[in-house]
PDB file of C-alpha atoms in Angstrom:
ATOM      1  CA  UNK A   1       2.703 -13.039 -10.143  1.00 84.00           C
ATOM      2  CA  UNK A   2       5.165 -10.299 -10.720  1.00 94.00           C
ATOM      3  CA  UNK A   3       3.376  -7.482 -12.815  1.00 98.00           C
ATOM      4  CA  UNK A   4       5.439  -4.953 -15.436  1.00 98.00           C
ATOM      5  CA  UNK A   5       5.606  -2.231 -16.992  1.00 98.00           C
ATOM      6  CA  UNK A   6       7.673   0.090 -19.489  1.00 98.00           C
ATOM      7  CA  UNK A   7       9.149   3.282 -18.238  1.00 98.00           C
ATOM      8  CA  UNK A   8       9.988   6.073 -21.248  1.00 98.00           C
ATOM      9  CA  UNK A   9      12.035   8.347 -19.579  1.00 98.00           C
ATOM     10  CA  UNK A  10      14.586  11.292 -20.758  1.00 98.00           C
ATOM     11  CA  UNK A  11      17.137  12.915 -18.854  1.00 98.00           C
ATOM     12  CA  UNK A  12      15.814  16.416 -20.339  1.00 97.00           C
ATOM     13  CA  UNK A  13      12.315  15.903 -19.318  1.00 97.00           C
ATOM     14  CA  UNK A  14      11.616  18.056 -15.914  1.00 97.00           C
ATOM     15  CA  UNK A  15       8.130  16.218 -15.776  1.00 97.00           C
ATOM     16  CA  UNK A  16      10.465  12.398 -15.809  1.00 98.00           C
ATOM     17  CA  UNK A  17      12.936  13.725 -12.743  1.00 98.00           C
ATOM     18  CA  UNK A  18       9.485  14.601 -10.613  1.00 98.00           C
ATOM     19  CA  UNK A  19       8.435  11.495 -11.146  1.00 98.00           C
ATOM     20  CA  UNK A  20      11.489   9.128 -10.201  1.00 98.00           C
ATOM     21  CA  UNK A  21      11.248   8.953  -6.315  1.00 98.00           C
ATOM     22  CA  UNK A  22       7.680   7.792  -6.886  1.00 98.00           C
ATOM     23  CA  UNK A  23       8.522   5.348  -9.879  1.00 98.00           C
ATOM     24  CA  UNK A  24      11.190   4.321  -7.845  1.00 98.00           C
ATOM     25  CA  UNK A  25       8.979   3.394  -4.577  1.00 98.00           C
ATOM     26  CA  UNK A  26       6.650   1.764  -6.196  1.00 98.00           C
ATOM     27  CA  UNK A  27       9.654  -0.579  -7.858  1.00 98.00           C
ATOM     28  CA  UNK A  28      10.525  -1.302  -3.825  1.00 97.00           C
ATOM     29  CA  UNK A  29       7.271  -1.102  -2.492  1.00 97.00           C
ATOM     30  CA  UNK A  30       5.324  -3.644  -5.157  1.00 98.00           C
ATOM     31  CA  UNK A  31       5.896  -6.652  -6.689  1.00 97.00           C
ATOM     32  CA  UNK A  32       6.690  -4.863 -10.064  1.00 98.00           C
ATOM     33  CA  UNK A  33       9.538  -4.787 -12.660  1.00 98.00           C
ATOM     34  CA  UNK A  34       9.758  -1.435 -13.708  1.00 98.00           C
ATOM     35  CA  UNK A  35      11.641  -1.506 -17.089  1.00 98.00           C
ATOM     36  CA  UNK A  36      13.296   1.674 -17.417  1.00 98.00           C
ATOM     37  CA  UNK A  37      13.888   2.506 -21.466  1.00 98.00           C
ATOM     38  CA  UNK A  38      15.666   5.751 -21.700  1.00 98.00           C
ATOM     39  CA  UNK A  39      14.768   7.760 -24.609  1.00 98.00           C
ATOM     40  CA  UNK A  40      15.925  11.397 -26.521  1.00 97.00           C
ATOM     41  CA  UNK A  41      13.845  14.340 -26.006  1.00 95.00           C
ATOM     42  CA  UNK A  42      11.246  15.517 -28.458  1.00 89.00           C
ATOM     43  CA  UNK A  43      13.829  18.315 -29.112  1.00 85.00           C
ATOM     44  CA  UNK A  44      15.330  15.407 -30.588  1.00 87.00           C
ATOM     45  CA  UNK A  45      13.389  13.078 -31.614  1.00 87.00           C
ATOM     46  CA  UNK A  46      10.817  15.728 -33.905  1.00 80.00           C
ATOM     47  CA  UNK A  47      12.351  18.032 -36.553  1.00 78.00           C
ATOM     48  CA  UNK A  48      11.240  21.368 -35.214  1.00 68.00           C
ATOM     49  CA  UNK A  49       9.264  20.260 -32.678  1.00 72.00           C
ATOM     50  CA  UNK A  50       9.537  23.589 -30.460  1.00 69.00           C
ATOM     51  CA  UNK A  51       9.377  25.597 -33.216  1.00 67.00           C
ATOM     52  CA  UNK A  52       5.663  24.428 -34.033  1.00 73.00           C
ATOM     53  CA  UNK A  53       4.628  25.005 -30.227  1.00 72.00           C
ATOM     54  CA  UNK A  54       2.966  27.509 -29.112  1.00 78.00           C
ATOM     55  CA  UNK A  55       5.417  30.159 -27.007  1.00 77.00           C
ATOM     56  CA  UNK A  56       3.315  30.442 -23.884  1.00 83.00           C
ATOM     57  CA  UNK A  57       3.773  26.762 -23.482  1.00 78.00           C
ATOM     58  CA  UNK A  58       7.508  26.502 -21.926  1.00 81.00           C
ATOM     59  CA  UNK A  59       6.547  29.508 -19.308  1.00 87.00           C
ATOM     60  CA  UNK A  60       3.328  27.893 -17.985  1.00 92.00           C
ATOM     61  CA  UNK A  61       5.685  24.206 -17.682  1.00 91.00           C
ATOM     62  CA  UNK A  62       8.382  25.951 -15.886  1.00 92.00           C
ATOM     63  CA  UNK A  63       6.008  27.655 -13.099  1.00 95.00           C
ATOM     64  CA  UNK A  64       4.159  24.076 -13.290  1.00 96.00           C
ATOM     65  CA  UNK A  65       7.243  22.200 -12.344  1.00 96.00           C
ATOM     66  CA  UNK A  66       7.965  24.969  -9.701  1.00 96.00           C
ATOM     67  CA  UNK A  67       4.943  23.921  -8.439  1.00 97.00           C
ATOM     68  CA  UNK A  68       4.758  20.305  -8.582  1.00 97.00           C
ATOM     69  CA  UNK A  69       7.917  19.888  -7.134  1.00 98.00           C
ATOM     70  CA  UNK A  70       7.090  22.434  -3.885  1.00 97.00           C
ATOM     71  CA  UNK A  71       4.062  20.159  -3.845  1.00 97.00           C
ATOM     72  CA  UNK A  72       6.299  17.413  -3.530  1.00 96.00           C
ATOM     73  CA  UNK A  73       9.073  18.244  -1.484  1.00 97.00           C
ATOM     74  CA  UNK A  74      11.753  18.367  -4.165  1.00 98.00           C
ATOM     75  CA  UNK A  75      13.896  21.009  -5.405  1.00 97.00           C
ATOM     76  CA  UNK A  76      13.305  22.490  -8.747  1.00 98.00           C
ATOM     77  CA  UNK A  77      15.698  24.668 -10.898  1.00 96.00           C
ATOM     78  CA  UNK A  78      16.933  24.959 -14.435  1.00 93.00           C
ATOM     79  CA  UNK A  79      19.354  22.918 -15.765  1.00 96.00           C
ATOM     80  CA  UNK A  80      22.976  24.565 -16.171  1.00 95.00           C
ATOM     81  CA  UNK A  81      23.859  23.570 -18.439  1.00 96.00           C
ATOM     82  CA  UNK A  82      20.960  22.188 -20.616  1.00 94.00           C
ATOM     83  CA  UNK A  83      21.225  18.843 -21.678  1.00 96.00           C
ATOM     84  CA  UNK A  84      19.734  19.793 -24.988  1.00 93.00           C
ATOM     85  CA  UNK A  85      21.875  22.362 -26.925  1.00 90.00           C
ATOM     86  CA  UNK A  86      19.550  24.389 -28.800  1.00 84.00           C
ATOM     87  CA  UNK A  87      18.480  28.121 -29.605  1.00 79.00           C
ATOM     88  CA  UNK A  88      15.376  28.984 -26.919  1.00 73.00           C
ATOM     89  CA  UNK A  89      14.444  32.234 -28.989  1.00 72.00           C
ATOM     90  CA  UNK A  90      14.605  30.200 -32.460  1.00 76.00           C
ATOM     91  CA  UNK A  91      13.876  26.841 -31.474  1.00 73.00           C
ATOM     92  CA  UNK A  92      16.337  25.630 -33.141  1.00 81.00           C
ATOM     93  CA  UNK A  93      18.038  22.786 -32.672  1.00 83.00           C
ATOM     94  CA  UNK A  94      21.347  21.529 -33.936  1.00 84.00           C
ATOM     95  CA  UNK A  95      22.393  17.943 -34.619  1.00 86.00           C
ATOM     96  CA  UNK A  96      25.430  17.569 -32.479  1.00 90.00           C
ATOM     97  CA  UNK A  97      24.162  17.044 -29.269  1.00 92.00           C
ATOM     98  CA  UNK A  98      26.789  15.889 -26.947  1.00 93.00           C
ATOM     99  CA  UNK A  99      25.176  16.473 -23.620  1.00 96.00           C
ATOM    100  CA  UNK A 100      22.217  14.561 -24.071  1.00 97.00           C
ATOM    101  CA  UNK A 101      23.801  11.953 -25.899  1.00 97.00           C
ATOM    102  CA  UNK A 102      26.043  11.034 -23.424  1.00 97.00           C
ATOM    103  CA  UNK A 103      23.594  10.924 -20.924  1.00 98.00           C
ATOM    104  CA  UNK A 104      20.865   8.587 -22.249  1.00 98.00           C
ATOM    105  CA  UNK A 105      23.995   6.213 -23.718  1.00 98.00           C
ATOM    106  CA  UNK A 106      24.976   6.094 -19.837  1.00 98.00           C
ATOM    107  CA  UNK A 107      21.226   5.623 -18.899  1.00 98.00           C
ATOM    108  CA  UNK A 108      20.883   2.909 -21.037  1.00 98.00           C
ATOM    109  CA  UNK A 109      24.526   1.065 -20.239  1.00 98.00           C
ATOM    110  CA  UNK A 110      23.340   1.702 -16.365  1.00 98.00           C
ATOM    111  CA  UNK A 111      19.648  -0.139 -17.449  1.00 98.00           C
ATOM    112  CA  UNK A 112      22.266  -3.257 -18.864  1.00 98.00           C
ATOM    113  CA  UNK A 113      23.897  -3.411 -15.873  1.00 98.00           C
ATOM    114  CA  UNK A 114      20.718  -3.683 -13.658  1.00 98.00           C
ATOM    115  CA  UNK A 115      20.719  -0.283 -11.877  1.00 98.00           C
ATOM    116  CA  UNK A 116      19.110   1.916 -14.209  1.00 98.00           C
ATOM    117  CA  UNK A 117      16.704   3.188 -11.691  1.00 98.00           C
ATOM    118  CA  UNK A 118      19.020   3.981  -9.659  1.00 98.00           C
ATOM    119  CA  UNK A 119      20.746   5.540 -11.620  1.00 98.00           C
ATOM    120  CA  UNK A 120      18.199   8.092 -12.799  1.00 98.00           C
ATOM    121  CA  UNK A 121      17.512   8.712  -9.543  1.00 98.00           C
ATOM    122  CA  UNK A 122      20.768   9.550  -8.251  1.00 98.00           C
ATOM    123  CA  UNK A 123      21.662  11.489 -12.078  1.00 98.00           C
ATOM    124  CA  UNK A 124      18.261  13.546 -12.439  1.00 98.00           C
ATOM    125  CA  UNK A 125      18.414  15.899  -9.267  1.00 98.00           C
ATOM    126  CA  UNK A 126      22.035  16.844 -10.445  1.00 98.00           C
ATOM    127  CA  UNK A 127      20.648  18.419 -13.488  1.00 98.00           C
ATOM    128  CA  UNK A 128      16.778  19.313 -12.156  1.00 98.00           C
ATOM    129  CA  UNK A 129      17.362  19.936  -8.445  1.00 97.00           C
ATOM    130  CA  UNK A 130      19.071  23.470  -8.744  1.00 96.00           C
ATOM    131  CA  UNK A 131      21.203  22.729  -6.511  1.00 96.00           C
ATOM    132  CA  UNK A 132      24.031  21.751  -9.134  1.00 95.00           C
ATOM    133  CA  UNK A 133      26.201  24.056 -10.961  1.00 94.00           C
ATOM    134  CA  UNK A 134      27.238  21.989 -13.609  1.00 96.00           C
ATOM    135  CA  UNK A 135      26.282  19.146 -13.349  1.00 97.00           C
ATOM    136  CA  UNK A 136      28.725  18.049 -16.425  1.00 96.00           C
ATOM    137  CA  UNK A 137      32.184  19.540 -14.680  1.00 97.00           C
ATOM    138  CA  UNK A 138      33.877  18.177 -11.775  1.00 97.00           C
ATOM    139  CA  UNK A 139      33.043  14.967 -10.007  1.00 97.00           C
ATOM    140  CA  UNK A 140      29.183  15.621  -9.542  1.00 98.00           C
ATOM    141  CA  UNK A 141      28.417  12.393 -12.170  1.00 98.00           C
ATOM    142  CA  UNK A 142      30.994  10.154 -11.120  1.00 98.00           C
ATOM    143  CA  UNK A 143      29.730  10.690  -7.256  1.00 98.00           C
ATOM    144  CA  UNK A 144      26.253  10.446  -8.572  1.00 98.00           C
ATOM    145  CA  UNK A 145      27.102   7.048 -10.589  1.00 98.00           C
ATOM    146  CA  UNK A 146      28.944   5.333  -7.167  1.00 98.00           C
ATOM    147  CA  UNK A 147      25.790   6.139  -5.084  1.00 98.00           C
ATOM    148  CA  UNK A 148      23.708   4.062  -7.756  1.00 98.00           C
ATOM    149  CA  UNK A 149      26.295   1.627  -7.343  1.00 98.00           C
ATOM    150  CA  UNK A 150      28.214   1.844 -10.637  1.00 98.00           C
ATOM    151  CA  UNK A 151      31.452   2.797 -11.946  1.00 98.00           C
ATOM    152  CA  UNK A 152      31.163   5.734 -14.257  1.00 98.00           C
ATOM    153  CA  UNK A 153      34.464   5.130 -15.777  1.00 98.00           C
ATOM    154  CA  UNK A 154      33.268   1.799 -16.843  1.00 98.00           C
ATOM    155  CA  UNK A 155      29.895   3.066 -18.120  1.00 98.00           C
ATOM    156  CA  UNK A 156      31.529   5.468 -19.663  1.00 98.00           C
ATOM    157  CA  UNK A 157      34.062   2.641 -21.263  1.00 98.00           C
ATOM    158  CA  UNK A 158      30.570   0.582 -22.237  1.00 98.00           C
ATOM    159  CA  UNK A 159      28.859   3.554 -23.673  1.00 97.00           C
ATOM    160  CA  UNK A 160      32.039   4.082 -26.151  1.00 97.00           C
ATOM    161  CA  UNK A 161      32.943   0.768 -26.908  1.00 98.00           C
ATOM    162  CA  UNK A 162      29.189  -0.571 -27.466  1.00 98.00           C
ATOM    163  CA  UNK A 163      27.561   2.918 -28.753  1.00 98.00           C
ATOM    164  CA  UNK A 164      26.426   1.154 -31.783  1.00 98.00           C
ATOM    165  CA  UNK A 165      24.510  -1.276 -29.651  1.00 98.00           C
ATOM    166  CA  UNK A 166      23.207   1.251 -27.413  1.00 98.00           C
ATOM    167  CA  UNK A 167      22.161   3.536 -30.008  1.00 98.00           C
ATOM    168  CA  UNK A 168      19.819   1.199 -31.764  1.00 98.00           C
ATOM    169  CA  UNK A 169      18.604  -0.202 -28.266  1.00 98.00           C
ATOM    170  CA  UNK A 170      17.627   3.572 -27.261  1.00 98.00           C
ATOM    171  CA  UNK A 171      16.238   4.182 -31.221  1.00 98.00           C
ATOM    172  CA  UNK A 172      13.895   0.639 -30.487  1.00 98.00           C
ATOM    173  CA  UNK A 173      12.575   2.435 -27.693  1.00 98.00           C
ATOM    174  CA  UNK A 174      11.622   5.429 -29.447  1.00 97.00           C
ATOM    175  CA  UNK A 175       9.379   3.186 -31.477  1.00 97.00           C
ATOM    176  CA  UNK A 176       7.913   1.034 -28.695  1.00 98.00           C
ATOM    177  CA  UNK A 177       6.761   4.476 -27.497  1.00 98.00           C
ATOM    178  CA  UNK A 178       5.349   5.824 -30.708  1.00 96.00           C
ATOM    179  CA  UNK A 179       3.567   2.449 -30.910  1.00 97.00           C
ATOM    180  CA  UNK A 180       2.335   2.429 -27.447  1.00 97.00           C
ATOM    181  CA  UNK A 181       0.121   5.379 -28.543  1.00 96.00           C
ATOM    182  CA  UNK A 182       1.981   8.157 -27.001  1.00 95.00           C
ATOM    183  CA  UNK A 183       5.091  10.546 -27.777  1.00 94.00           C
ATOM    184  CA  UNK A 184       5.800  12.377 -24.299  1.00 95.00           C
ATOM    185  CA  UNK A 185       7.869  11.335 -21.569  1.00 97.00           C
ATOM    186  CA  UNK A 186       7.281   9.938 -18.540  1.00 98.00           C
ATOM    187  CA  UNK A 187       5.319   7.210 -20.017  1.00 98.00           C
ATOM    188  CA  UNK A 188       4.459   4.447 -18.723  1.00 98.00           C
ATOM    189  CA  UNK A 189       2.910   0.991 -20.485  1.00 98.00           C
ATOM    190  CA  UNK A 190       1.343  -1.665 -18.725  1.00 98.00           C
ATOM    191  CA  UNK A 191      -0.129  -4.900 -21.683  1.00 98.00           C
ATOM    192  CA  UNK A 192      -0.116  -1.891 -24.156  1.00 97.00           C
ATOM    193  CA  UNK A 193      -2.043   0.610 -22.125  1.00 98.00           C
ATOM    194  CA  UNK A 194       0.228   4.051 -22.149  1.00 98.00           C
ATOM    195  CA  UNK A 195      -0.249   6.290 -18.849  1.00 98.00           C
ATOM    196  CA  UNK A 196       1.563   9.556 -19.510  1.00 98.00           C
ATOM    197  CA  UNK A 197       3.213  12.122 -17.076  1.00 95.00           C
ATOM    198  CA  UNK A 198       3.816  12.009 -13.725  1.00 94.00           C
ATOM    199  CA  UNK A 199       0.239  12.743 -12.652  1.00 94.00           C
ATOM    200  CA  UNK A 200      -1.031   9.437 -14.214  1.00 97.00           C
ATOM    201  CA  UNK A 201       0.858   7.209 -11.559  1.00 98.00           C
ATOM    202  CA  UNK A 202      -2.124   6.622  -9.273  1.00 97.00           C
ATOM    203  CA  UNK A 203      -3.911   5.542 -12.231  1.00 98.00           C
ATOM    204  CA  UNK A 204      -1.568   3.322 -13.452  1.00 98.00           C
ATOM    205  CA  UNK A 205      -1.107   1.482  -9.745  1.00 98.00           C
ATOM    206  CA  UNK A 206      -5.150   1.568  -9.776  1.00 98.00           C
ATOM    207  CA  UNK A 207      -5.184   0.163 -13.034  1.00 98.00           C
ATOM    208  CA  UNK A 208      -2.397  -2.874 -12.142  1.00 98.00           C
ATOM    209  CA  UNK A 209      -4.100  -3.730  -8.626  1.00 98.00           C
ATOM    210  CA  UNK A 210      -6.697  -4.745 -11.172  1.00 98.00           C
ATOM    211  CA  UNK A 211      -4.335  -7.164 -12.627  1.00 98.00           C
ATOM    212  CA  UNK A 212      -4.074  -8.715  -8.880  1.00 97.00           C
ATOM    213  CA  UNK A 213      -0.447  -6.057  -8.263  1.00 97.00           C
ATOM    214  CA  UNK A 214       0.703  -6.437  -4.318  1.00 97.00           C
ATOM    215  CA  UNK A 215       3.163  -5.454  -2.299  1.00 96.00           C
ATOM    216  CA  UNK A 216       6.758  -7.367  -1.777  1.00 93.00           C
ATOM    217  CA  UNK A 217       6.796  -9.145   1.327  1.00 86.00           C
ATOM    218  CA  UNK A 218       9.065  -7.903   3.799  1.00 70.00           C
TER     219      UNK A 218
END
């Protein structure tokens, strides 16, 4: 019996891109249908969310991505530029966001068409890698989109024409999360259990191999 789970994933989230090669092995390796549901940032989502954290909190999650992802193998810098548009000193941020919006309407037009994952993983390490300078200019997205196996001119066509749509598809997500029992991202639900962050992936495969989870056959 195929097993699934949600996936509540942002394209801001450092902690979501270091755990995509993982999510996506497991969606390869297992019998699994990994149901990707893009979602805004907090910075987004919560009115003044970063202004009510404390200010030693985005230091120690920078030097903890730094070293999660030498831990991992992948390369780690900050995104230029942001996908969120917002003040860093003030924590302020405004309501035209036009990075990130684009982004999760393409996420979630490249989740109708059947390659989200891939997707994600070919879009993420363009903005977390550090390898990318700008990962908005150029031809980095549309490259990015044809090794996923899309067409970025027609997401991009989809994402206009059906933003409506989209928008309410990516706001019911926001609320399967909050109901889930969680508000970070990655987070993953399997029957209504959350697992959140990328450190909580061996417990969620330990907690579906109770549920009889197995591998695809070759």
């Amino acid at each position: 019996m195929t097993l699934a789970f949600d996936l509540f994933w942002s394209f801001r989230s450092p902690y979501s891109y270091l755990a995509t090669p993982r999510l996506i092995e497991i969606s390869q390796r297992y019998d699994v249908d990994v149901r990707l549901r893009p979602v805004y940032p907090l910075a987004v989502r919560v009115d003044g969310f970063f202004k009510r954290q404390n200010p030693k909190w985005p230091m120690y999650t920078v030097r903890d991505c730094f070293r999660t992802a030498q831990m991992l193998g992948m390369g780690f810098g900050p995104p230029r530029p942001d996908p969120i548009v917002m003040n860093m000193a003030t924590g302020e941020v405004p309501a035209d966001q036009p990075y990130i919006r684009r982004l999760t309407h393409l996420g979630q037009a490249a989740v109708d068409a059947g390659r989200g994952l891939a997707f994600i993983g070919e879009v993420a390490p363009l903005i977390w890698s550090g390898e990318v300078d700008g990962w908005n200019t150029g031809d980095h997205l549309a490259r990015a989109t044809e090794r996923a196996g899309l067409d970025l001119a027609v997401l991009e066509r989809t994402a206009q024409t059906e933003a409506d749509r989209i928008e309410a598809v990516i706001q019911e997500s926001h609320k399967a999360l909050d109901d889930s029992g969680h508000w970070g991202v990655p987070t993953m639900v399997f029957q209504g259990e959350p697992f959140f962050g990328q450190d909580r992936i061996d417990t969620l495969l330990w907690r579906m191999g109770q549920h009889g989870l197995s591998e695809r056959s070759a």
